Short mmCIF file of C-alpha atoms in Angstrom, two decimals:
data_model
loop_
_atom_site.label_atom_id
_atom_site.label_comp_id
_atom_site.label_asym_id
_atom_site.label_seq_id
_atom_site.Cartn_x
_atom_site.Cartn_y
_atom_site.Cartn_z
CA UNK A 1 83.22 118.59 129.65
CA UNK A 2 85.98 116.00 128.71
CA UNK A 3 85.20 112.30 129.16
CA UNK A 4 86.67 112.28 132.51
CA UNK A 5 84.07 114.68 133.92
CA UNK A 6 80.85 113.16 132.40
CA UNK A 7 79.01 110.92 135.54
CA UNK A 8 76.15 109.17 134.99
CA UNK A 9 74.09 112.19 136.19
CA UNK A 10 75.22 114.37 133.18
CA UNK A 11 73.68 111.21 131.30
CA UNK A 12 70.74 110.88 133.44
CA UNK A 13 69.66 114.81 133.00
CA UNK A 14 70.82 114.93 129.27
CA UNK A 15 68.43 111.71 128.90
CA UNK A 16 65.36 113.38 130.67
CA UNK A 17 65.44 110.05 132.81
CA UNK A 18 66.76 108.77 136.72
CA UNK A 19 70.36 107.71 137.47
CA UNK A 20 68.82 104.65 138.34
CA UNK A 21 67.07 104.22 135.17
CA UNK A 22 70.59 104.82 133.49
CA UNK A 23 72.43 102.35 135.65
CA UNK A 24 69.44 100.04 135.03
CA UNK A 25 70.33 100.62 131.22
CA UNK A 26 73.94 100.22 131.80
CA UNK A 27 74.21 96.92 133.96
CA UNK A 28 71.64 95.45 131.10
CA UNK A 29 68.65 95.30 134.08
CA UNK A 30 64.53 94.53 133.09
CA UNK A 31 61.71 97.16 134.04
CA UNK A 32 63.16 99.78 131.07
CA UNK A 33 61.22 100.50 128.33
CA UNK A 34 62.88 99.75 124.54
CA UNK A 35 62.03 103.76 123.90
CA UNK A 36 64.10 104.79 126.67
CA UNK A 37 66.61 102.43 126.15
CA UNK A 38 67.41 103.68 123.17
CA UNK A 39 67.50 106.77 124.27
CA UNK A 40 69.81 106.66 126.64
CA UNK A 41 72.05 104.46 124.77
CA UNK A 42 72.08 107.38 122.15
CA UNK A 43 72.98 109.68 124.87
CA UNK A 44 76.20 108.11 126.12
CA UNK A 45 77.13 107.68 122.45
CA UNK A 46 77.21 111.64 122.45
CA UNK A 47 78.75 112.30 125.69
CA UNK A 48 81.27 109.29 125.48
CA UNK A 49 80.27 107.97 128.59
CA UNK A 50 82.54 105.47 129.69
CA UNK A 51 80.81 103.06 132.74
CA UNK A 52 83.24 102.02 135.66
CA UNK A 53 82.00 98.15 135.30
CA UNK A 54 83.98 97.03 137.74
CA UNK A 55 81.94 98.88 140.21
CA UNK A 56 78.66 98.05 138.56
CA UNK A 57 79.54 94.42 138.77
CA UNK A 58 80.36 94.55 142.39
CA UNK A 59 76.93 95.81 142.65
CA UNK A 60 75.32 93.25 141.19
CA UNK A 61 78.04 91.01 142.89
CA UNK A 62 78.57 88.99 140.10
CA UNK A 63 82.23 90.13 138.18
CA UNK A 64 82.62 87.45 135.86
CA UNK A 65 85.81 86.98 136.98
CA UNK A 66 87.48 83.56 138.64
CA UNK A 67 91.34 83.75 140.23
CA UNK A 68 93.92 80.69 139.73
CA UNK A 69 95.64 81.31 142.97
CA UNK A 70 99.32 79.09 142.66
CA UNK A 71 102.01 78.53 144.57
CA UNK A 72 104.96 79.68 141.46
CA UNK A 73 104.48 80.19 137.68
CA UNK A 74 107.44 78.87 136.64
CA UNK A 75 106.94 75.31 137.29
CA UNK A 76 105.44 74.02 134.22
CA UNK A 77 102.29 72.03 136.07
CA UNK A 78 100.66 74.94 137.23
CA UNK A 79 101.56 76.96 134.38
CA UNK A 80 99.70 73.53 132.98
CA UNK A 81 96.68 73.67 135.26
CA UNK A 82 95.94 77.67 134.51
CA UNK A 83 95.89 77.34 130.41
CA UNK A 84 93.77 74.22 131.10
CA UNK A 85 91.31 76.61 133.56
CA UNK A 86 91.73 79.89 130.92
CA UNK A 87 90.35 77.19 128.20
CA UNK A 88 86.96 76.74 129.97
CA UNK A 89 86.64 80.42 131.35
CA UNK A 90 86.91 81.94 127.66
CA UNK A 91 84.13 79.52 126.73
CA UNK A 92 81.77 80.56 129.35
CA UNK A 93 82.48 84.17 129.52
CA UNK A 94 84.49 84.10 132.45
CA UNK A 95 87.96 86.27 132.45
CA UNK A 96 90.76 84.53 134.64
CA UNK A 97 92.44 86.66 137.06
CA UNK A 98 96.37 84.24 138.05
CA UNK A 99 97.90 85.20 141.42
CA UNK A 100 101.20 83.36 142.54
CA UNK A 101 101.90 83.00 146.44
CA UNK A 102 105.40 82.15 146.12
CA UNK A 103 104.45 79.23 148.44
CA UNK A 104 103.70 81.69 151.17
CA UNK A 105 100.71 81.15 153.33
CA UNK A 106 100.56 85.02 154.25
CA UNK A 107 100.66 86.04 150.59
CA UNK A 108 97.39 83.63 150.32
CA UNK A 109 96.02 85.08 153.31
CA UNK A 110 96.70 88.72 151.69
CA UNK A 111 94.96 87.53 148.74
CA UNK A 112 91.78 86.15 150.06
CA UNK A 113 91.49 89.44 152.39
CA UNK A 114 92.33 91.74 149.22
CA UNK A 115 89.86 94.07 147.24
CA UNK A 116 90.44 91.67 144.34
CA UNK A 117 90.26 88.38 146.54
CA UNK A 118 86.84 89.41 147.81
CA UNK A 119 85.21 90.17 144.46
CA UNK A 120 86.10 87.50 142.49
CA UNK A 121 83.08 85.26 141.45
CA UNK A 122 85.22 81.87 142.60
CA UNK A 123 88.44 80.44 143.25
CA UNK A 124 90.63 77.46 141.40
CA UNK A 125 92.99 77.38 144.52
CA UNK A 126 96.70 75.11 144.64
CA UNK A 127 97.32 75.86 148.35
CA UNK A 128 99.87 76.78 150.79
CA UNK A 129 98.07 76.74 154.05
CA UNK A 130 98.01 73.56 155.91
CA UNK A 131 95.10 74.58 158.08
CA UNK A 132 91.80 73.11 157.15
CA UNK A 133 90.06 75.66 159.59
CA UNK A 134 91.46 78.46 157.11
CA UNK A 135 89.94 77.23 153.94
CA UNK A 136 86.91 76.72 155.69
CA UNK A 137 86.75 80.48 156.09
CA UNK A 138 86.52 81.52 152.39
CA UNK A 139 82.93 81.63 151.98
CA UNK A 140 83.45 81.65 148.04
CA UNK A 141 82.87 78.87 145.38
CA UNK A 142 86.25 77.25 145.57
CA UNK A 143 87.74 74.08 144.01
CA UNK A 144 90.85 73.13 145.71
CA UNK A 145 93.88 71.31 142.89
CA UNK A 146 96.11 69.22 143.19
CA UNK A 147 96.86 69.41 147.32
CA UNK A 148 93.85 68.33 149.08
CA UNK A 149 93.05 69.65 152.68
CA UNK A 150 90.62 67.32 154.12
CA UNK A 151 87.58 68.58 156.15
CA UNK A 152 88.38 72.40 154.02
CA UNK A 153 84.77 72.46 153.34
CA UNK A 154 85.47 72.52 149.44
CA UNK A 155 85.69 70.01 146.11
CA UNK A 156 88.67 68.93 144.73
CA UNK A 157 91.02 68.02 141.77
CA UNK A 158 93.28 65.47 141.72
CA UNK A 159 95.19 62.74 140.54
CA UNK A 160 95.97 59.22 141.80
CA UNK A 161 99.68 60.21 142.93
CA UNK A 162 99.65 56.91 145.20
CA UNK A 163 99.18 54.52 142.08
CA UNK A 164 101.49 56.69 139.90
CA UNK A 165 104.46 55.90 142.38
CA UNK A 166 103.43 52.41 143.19
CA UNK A 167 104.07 51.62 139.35
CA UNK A 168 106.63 53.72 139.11
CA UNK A 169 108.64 51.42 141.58
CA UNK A 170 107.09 48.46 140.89
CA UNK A 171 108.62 48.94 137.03
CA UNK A 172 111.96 49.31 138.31
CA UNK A 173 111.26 45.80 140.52
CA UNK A 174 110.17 43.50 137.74
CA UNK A 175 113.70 44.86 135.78
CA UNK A 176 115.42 43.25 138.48
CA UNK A 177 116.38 46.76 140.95
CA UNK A 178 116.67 46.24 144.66
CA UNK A 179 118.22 49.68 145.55
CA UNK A 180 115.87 51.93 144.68
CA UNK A 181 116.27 55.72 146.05
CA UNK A 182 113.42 58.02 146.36
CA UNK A 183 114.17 61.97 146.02
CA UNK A 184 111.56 64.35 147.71
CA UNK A 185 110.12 67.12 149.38
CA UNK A 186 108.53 67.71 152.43
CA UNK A 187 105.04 65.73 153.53
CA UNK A 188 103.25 68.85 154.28
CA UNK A 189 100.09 67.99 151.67
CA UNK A 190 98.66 64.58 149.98
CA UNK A 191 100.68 64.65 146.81
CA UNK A 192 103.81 64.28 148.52
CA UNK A 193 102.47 61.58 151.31
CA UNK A 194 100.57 59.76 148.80
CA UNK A 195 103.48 59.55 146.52
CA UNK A 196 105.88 58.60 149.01
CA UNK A 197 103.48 55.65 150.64
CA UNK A 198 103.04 54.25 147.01
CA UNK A 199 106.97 53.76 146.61
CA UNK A 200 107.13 51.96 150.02
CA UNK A 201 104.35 50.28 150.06
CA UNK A 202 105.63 48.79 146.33
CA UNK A 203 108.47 47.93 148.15
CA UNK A 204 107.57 46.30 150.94
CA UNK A 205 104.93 43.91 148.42
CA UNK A 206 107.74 43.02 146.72
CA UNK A 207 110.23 41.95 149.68
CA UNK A 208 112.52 44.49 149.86
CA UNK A 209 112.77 46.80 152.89
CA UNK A 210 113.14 50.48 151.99
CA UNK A 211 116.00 52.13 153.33
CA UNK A 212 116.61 55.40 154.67
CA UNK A 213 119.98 56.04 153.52
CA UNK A 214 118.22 55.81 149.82
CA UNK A 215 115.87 58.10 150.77
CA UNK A 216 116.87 61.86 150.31
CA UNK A 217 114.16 64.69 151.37
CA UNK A 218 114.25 68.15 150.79
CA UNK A 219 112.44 70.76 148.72
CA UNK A 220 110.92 70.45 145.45
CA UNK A 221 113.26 72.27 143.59
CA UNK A 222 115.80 71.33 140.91
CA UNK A 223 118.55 72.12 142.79
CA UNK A 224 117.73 70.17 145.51
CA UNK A 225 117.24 66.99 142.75
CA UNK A 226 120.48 67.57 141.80
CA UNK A 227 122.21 67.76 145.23
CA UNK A 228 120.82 64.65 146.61
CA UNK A 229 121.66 62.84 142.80
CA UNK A 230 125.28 63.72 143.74
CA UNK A 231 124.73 62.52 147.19
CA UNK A 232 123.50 59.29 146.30
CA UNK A 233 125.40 58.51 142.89
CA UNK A 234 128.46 59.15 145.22
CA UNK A 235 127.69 56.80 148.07
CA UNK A 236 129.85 53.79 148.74
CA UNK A 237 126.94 51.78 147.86
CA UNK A 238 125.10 54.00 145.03
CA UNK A 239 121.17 53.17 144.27
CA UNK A 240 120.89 51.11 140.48
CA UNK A 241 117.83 53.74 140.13
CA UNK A 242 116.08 56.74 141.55
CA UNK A 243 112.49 57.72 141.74
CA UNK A 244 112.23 61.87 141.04
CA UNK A 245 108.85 62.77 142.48
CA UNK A 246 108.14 65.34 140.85
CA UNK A 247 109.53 67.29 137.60
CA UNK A 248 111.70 70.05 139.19
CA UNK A 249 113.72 67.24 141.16
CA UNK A 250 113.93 65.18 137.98
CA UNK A 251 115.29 67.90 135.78
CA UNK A 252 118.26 68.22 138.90
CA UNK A 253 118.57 64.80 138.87
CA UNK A 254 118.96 64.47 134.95
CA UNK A 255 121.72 67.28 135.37
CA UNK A 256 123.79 65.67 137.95
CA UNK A 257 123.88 62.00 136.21
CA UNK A 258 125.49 64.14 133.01
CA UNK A 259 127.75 66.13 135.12
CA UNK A 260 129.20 62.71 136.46
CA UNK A 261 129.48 61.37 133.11
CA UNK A 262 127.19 58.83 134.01
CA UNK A 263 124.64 56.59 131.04
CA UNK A 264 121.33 57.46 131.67
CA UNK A 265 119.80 53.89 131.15
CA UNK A 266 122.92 51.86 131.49
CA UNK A 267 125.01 53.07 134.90
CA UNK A 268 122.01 54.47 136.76
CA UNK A 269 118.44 54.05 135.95
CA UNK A 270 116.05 57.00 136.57
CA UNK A 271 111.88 57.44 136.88
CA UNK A 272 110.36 60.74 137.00
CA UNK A 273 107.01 62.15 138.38
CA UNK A 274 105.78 64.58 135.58
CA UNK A 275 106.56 65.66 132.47
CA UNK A 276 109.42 68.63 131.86
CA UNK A 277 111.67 69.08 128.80
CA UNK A 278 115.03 67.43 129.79
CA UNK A 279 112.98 63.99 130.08
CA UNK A 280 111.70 64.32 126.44
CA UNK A 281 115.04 65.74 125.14
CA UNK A 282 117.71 63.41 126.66
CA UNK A 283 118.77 60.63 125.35
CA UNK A 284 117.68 57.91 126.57
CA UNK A 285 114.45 59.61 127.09
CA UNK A 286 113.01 59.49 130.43
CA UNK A 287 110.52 57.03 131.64
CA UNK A 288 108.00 59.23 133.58
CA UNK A 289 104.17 59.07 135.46
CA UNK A 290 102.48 61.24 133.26
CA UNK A 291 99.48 62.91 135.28
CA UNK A 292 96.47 64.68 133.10
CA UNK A 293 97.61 68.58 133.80
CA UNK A 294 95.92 70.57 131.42
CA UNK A 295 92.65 68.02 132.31
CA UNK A 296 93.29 69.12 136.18
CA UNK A 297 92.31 72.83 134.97
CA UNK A 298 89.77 71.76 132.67
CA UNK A 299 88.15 70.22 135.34
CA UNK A 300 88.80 72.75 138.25
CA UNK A 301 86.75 75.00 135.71
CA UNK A 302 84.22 73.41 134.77
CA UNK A 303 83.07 72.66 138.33
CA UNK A 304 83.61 76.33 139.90
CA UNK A 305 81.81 77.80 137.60
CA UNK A 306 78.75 75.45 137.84
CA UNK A 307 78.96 75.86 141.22
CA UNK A 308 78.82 79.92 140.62
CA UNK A 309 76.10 79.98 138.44
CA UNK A 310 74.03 77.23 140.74
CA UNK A 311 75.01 80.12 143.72
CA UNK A 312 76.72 77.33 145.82
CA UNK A 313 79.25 78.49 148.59
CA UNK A 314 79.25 75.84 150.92
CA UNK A 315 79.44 71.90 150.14
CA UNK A 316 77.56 69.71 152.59
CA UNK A 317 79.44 66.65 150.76
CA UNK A 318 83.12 67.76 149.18
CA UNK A 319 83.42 65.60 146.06
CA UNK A 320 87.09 64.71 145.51
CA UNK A 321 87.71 64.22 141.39
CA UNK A 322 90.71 61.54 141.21
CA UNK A 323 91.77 61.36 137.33
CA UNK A 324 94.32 58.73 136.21
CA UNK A 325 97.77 58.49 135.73
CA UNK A 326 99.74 57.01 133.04
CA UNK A 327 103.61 55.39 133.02
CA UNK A 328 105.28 56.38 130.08
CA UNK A 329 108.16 53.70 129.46
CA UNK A 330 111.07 54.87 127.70
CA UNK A 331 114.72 54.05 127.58
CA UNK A 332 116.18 55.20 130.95
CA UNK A 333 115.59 51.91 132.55
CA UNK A 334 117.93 49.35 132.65
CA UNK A 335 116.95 45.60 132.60
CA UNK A 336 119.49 44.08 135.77
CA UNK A 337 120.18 40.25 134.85
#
């Protein structure tokens, strides 16, 4: 026989025991004596016998395996948020199975429904679906990061993207800017709304009226940071600074100030939302809200897989983790007299 043809009943007969003694052997079960433990053991030494564990876990439904499901991999957060969540699951034994959704809601949908999706032992999930009625349906431990659906029916990571841009403006304020622009993205989850209300509502405390012609909305993409940079920077009336909200946009926006020989820090002043290389590498560097990444996965981990080993599902009370933020002044802020 080659290894290919050896089942567990070639092992079971060759062992003088049951297939389900064998498969009680195999998935490391009670109720088998140390004698015929050994024995078998010995046997599948001889014949090779290689188990499918995948199947054996699914069995005992437990696979040791958790999925990061993200919207892209390139963006450095989430590529952030998964070695964060990697970190913990090594620790505890878990392995970590990443899935990217290119921000589609059917590819998360596909997911969920999959072979893999359905025998995963939890979920670390940065969503796409704006429907709290479909994250209610997965009836796995799940901790939801970063974008938090309320009434989904599951905990949460996140961090306090509402204070992060209410400093962020209020530091360009007390330097003396009134024309602050705000680039973003669409409203479609809390990050973005939260972020957006924190710049106005800075604003607004300190007198000035924010106005829409300084504020440019798109997609969170670098391209679309340096577009609306152009846009703005080419205005008859051109902002003295602009808030990037998140890294992508701020990378664009970095771009486009060089492209129109421009001095970072001295004709335009610029904040970003995130960490990414350009801010660290320019010169001026970039002031920037710093948010805990890595910690986000860290987290996320830590709480699915207490929740899998405690056998929870379903939360009567979602608990919503908020961790800090931190503005990192650096030199691309201009003090107005």
């Amino acid at each position: 026989m080659t290894i290919k043809d050896i089942t567990i009943k070639d092992v079971a007969k060759q062992a003088g025991v049951s297939v389900s003694t064998v498969s009680r052997v195999v998935n490391g079960l009670d109720r088998v004596s140390d004698a015929t433990r050994k024995r078998v053991h010995k046997v599948i030494q001889e014949l090779n016998f290689v188990p499918n564990t995948m199947a054996a876990s699914i069995v005992r439904k437990k696979t040791n395996m958790i999925s990061v499901v993200v919207p892209e991999i390139q963006n450095p957060f989430y590529t952030a948020v998964i070695e964060g969540t990697e970190e913990i699951a090594k620790r505890e034994g878990f392995f970590t199975l990443v899935i990217s959704t290119n921000g589609e809601e059917s590819e998360e949908e596909a997911f969920l429904e999959s072979f893999l999706g359905k025998n995963v032992d939890g979920i670390i999930l940065i969503g796409s679906h704006r429907d709290a009625a479909f994250y209610k349906e997965i009836r796995k431990p799940t901790i939801l990061v970063d974008r938090y659906i309320n009434d989904s029916g599951h905990d949460g990571v996140m961090i306090d993207n509402y204070r992060g841009a209410y400093e962020a403006t209020k530091h360009f304020m007390a330097y003396g800017h009134e024309r602050i622009a705000i680039i973003d993205g669409t409203h479609d989850f809390n990050d973005g709304k939260d972020r957006f209300w924190g710049y106005k509502q800075a604003m607004l405390e300190g007198g000035l009226t924010p106005e829409l012609r300084y504020h440019k909305q798109g997609s969170w993409t670098e391209s679309d940071g340096y577009r609306y940079t152009m846009e703005l920077m080419n205005a008859s009336q051109p902002p003295t600074a602009i808030f990037a909200v998140n890294n992508l946009i701020c990378k664009g926006a970095i771009k486009a100030i060089r492209d129109l020989n421009l001095t970072l820090g001295e004709d335009i002043s610029l904040i970003g939302f995130d960490e990414n290389e350009l801010a660290q590498f320019v010169q001026p560097q970039v002031t920037v809200v710093r948010r805990p990444t890595r910690e986000m996965g860290v987290q996320a981990a830590e709480m699915l897989i207490q929740k899998i080993r405690e056998e929870q599902k379903e939360v009567s009370n979602p608990k919503k983790v908020i961790l800090d933020v931190e503005l990192l002044k650096r030199g691309s802020v201009k003090k107005l007299k």
